[in-house]
Tab-separated table of N, CA, C and O in Angstrom:
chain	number	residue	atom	x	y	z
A	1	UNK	N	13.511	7.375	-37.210
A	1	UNK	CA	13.745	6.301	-38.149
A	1	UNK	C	13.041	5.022	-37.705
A	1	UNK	O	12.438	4.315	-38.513
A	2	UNK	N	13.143	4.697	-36.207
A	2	UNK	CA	12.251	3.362	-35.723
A	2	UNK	C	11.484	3.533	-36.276
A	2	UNK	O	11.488	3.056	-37.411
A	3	UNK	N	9.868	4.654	-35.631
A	3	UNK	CA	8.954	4.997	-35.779
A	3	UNK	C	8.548	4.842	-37.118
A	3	UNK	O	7.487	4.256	-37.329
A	4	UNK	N	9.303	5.328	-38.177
A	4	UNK	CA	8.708	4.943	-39.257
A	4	UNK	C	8.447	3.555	-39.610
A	4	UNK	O	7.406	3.064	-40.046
A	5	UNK	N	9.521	3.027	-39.361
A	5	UNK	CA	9.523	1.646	-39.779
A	5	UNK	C	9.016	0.754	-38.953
A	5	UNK	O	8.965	-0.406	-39.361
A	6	UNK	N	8.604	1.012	-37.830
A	6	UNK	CA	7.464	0.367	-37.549
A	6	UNK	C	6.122	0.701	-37.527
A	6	UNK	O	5.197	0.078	-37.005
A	7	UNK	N	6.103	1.692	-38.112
A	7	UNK	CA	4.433	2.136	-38.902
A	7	UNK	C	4.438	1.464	-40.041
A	7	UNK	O	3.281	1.145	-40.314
A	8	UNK	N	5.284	1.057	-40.926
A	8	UNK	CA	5.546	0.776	-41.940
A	8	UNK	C	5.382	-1.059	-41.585
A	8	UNK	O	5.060	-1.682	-42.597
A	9	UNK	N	5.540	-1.825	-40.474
A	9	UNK	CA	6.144	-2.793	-40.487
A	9	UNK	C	4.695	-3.034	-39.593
A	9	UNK	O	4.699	-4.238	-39.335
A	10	UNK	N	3.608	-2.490	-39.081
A	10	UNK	CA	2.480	-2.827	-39.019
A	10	UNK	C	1.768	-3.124	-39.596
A	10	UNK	O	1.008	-4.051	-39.318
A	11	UNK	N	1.732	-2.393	-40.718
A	11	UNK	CA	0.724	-2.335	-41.703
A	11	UNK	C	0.818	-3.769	-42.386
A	11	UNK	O	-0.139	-4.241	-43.000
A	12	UNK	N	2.266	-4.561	-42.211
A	12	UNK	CA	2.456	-5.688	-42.777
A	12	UNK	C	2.564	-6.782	-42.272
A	12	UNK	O	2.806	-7.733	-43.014
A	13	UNK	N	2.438	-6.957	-41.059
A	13	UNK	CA	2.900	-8.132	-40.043
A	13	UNK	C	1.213	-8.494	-39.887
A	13	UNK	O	0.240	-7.745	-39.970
A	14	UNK	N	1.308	-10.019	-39.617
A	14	UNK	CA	0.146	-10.346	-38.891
A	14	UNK	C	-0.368	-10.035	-37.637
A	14	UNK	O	0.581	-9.756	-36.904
A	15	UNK	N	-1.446	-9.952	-37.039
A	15	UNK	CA	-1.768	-9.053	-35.620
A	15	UNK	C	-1.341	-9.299	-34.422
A	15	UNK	O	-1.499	-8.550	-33.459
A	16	UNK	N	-0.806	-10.304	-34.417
A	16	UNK	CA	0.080	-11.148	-33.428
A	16	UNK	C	1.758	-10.259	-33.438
A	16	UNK	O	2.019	-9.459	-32.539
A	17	UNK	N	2.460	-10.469	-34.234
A	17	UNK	CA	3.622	-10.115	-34.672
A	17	UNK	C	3.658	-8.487	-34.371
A	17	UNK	O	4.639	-7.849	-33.988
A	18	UNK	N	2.258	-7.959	-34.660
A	18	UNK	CA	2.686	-6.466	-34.598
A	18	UNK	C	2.037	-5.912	-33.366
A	18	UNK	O	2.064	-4.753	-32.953
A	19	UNK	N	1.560	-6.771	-32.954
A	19	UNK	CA	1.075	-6.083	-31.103
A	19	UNK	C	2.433	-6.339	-30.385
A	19	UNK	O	2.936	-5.429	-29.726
A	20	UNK	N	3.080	-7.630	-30.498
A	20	UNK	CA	4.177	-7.591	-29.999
A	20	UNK	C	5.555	-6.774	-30.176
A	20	UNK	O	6.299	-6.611	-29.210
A	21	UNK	N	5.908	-6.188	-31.654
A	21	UNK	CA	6.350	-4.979	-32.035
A	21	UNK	C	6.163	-3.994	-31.283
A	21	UNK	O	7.016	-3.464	-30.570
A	22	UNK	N	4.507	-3.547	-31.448
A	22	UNK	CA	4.056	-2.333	-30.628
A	22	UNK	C	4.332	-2.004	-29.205
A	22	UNK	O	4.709	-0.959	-28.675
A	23	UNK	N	3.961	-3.500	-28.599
A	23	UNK	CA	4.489	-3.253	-27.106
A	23	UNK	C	6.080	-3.192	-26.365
A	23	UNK	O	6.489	-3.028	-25.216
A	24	UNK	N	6.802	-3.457	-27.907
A	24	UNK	CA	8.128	-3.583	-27.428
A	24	UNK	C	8.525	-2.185	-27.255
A	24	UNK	O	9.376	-1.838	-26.437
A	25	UNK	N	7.732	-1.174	-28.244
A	25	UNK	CA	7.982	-0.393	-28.401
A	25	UNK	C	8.075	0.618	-27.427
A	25	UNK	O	8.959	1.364	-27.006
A	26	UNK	N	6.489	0.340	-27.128
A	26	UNK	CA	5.973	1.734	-25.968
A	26	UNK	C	6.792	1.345	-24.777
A	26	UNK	O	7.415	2.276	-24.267
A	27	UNK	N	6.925	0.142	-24.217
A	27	UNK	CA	8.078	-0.310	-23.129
A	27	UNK	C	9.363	0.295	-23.226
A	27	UNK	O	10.295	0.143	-22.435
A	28	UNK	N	9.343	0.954	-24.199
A	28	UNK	CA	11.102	1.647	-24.169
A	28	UNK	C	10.831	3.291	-23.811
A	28	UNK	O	9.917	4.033	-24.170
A	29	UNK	N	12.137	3.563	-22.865
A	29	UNK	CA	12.376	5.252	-22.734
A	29	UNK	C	13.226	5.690	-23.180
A	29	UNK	O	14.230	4.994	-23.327
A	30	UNK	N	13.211	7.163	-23.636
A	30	UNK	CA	14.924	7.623	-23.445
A	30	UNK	C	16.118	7.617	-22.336
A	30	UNK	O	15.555	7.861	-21.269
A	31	UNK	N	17.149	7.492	-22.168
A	31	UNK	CA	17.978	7.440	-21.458
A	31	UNK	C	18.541	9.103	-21.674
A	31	UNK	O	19.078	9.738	-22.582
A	32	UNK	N	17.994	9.422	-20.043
A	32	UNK	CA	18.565	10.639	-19.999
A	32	UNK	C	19.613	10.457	-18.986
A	32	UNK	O	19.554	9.450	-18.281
A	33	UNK	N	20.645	11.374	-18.810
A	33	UNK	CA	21.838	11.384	-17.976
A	33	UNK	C	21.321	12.659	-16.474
A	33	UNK	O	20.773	13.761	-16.461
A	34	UNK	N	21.855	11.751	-15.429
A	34	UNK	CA	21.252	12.596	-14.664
A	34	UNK	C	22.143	13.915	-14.131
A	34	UNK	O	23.335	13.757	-13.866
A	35	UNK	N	21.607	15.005	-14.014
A	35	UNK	CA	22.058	16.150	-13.392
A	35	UNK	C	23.195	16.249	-11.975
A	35	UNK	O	23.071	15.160	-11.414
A	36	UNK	N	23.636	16.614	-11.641
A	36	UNK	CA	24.644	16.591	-10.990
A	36	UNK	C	24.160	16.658	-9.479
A	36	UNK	O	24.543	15.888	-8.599
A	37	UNK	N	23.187	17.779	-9.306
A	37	UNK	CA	22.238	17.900	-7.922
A	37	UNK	C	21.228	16.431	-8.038
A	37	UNK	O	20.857	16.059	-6.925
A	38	UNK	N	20.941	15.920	-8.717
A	38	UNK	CA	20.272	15.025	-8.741
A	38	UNK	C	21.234	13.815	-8.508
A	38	UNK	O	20.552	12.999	-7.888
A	39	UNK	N	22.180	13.424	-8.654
A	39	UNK	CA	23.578	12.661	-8.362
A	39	UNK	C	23.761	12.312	-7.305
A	39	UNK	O	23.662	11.212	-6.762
A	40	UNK	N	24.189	13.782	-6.794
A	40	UNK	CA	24.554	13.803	-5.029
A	40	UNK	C	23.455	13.593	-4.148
A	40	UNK	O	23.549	13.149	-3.004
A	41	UNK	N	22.010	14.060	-4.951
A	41	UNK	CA	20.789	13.721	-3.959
A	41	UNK	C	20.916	11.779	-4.205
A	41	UNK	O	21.186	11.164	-3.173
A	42	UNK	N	20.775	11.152	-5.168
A	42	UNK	CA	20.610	10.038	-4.875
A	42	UNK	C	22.052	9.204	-4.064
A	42	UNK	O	21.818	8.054	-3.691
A	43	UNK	N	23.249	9.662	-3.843
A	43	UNK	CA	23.937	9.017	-3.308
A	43	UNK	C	23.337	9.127	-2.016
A	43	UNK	O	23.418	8.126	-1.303
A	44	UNK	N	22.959	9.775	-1.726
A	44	UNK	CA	22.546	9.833	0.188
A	44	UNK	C	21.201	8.995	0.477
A	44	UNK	O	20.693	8.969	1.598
A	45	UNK	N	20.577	8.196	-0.820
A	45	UNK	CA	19.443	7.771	-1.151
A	45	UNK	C	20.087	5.974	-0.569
A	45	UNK	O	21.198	5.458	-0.689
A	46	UNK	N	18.695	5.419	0.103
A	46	UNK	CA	18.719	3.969	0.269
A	46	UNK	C	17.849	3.306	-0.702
A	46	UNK	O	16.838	3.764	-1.233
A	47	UNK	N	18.412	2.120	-0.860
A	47	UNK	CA	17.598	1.605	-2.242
A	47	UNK	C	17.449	0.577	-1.128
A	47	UNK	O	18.234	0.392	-0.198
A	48	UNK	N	15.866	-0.308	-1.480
A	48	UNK	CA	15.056	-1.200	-1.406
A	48	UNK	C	14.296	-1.743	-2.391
A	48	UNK	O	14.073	-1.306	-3.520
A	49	UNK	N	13.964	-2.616	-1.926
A	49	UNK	CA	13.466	-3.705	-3.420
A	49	UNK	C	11.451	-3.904	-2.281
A	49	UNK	O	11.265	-3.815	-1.067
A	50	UNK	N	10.582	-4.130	-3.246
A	50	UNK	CA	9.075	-4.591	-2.846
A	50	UNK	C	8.780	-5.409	-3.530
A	50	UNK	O	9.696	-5.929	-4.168
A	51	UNK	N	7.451	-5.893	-3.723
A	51	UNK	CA	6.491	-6.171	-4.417
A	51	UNK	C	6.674	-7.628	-4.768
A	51	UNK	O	7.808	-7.959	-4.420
A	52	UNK	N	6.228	-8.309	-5.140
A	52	UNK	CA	5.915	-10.241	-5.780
A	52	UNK	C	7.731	-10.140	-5.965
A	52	UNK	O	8.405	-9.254	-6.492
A	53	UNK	N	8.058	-11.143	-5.448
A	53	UNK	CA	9.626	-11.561	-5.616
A	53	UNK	C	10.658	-10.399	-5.525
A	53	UNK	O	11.787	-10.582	-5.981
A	54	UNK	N	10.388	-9.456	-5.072
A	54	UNK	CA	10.882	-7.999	-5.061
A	54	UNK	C	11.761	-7.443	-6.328
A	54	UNK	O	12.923	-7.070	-6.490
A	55	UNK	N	10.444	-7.602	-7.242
A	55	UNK	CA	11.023	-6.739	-8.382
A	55	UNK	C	11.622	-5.524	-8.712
A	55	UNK	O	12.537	-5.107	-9.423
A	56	UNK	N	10.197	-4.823	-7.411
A	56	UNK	CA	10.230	-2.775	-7.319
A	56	UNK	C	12.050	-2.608	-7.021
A	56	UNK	O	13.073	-3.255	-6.792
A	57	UNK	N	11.600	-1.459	-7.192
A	57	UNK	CA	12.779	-0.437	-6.717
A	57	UNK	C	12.569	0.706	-6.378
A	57	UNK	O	11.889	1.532	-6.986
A	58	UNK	N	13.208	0.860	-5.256
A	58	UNK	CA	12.581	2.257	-4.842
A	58	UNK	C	13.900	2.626	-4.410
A	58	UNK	O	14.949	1.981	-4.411
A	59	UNK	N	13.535	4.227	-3.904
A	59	UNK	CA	14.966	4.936	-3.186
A	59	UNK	C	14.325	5.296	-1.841
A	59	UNK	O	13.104	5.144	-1.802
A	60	UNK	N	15.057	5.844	-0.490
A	60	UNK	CA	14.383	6.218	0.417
A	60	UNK	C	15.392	7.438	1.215
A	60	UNK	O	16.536	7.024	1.403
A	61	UNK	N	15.230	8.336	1.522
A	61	UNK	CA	15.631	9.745	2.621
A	61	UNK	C	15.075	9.927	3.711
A	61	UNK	O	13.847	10.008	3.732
A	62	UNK	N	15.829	10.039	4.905
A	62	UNK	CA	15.369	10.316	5.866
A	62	UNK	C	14.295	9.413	6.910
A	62	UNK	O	14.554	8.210	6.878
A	63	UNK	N	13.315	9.729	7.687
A	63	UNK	CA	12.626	9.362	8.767
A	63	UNK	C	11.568	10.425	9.248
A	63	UNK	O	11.722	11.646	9.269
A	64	UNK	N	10.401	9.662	9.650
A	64	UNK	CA	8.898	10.559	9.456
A	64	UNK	C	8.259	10.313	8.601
A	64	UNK	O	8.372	9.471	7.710
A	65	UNK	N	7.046	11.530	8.956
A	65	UNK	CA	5.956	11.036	8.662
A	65	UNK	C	6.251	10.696	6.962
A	65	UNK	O	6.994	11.525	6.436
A	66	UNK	N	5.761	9.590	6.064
A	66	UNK	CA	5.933	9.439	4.960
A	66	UNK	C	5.472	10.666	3.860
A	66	UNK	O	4.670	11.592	3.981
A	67	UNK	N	6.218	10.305	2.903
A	67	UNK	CA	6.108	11.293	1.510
A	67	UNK	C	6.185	10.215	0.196
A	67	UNK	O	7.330	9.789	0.048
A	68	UNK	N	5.762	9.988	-0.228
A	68	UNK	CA	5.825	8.970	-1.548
A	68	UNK	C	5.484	10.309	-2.959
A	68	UNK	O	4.558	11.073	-3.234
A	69	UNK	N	6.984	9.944	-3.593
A	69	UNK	CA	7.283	10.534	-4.986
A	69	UNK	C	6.592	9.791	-6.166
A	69	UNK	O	6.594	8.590	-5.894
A	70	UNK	N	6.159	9.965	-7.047
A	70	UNK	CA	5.969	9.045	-8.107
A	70	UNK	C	5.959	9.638	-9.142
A	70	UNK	O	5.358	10.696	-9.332
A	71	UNK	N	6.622	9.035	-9.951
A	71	UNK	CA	7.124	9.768	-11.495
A	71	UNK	C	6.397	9.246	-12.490
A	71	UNK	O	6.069	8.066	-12.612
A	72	UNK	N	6.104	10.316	-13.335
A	72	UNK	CA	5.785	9.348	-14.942
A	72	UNK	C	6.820	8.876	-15.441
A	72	UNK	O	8.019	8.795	-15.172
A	73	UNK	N	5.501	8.313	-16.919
A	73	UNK	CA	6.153	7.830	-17.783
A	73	UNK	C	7.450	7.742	-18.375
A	73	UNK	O	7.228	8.020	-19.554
A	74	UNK	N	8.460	7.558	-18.278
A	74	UNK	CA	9.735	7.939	-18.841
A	74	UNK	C	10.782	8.726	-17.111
A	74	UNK	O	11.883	9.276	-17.080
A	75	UNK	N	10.451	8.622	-16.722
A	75	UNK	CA	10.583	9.732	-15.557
A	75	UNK	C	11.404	8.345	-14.639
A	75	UNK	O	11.229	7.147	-14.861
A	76	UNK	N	12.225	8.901	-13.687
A	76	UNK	CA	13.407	8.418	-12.840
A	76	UNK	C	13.390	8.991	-11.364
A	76	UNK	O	13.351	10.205	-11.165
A	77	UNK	N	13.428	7.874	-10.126
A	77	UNK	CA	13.475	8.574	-9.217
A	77	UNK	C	14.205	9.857	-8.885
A	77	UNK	O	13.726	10.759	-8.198
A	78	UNK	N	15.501	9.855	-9.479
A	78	UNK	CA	16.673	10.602	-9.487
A	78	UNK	C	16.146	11.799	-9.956
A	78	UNK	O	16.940	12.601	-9.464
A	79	UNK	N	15.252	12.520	-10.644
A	79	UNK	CA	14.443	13.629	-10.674
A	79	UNK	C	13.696	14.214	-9.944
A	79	UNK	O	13.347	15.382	-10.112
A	80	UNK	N	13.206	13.195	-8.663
A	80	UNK	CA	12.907	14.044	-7.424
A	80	UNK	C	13.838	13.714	-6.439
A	80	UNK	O	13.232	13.724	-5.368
A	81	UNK	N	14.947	13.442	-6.281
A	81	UNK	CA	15.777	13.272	-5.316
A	81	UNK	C	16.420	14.465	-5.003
A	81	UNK	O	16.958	14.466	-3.896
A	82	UNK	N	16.519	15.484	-5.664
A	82	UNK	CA	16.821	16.556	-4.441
A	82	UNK	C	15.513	17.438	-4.170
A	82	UNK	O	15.888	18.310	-3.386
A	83	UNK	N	13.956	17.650	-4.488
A	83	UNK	CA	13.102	17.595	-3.417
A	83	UNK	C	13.267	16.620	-2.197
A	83	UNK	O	13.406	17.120	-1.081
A	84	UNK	N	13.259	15.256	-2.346
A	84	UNK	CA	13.525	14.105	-1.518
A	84	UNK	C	14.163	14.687	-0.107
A	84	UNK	O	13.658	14.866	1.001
A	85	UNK	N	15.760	14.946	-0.736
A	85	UNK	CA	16.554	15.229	0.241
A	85	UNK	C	16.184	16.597	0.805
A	85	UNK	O	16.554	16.606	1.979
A	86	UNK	N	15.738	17.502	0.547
A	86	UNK	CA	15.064	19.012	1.214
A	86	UNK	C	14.375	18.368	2.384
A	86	UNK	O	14.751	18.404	3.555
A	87	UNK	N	13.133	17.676	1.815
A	87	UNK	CA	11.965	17.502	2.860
A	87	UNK	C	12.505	16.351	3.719
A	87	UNK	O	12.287	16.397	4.930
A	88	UNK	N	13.240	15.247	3.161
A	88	UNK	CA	14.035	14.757	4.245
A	88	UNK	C	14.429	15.548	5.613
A	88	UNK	O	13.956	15.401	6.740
A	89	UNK	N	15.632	16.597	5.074
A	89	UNK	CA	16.386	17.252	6.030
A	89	UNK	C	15.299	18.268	7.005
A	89	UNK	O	15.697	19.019	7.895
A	90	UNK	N	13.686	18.062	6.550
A	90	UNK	CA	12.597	18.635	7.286
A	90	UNK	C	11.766	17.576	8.049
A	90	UNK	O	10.573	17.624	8.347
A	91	UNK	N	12.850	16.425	8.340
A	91	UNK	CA	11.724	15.489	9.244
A	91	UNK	C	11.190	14.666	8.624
A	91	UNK	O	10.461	13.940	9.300
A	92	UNK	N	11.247	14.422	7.426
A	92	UNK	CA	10.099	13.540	6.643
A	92	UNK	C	10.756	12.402	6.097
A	92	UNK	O	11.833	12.418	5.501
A	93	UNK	N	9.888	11.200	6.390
A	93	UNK	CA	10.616	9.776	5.316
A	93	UNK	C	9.789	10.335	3.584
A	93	UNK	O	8.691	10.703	3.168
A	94	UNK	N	11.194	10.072	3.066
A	94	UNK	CA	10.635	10.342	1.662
A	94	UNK	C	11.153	9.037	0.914
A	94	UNK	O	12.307	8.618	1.009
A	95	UNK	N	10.056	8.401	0.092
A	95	UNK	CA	10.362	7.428	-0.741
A	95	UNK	C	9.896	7.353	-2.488
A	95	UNK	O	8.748	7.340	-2.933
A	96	UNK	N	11.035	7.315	-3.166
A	96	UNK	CA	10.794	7.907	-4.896
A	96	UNK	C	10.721	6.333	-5.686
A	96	UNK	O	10.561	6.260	-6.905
């Protein structure tokens, strides 16, 4: 129903008005609910903040040599957090 109506609501807005529409748009995900193994993997998970005023967010498992997760589009650390915690419990810092 969005989708339509903002195909519909492009075609009519000035180019200003509807880039800003557009980008409101693609900036949004679904909200998925996370899995239960994925739950218990992120409770054992440390959260840290990075980047310019520490916007990031990250999660972290374990100690060693590093592993960096990175998810797409739409995608949540909490979807690799029980790989995370495996290779953790194998020696490895893992960060999602």
């Amino acid at each position: 129903m969005i989708q339509k109506l903002t195909r519909g609501l492009l075609k009519l807005l000035p180019e200003a008005a509807a880039y800003r529409l557009l980008a409101a748009q693609l900036g949004r995900t679904a909200e998925v609910a996370m899995l239960p193994v994925e739950e218990a993997a992120m409770a054992s998970a440390k959260l840290f903040r990075f980047g310019p005023q520490q916007q990031g967010l990250a999660y972290e498992w374990g100690s060693g040599p590093l592993v960096i997760f990175v998810h797409g589009w739409g995608g949540r650390a909490a979807q690799m957090a029980p790989l995370a915690t495996a290779l953790a419990s194998e020696g490895y810092r893992c960060v999602a």
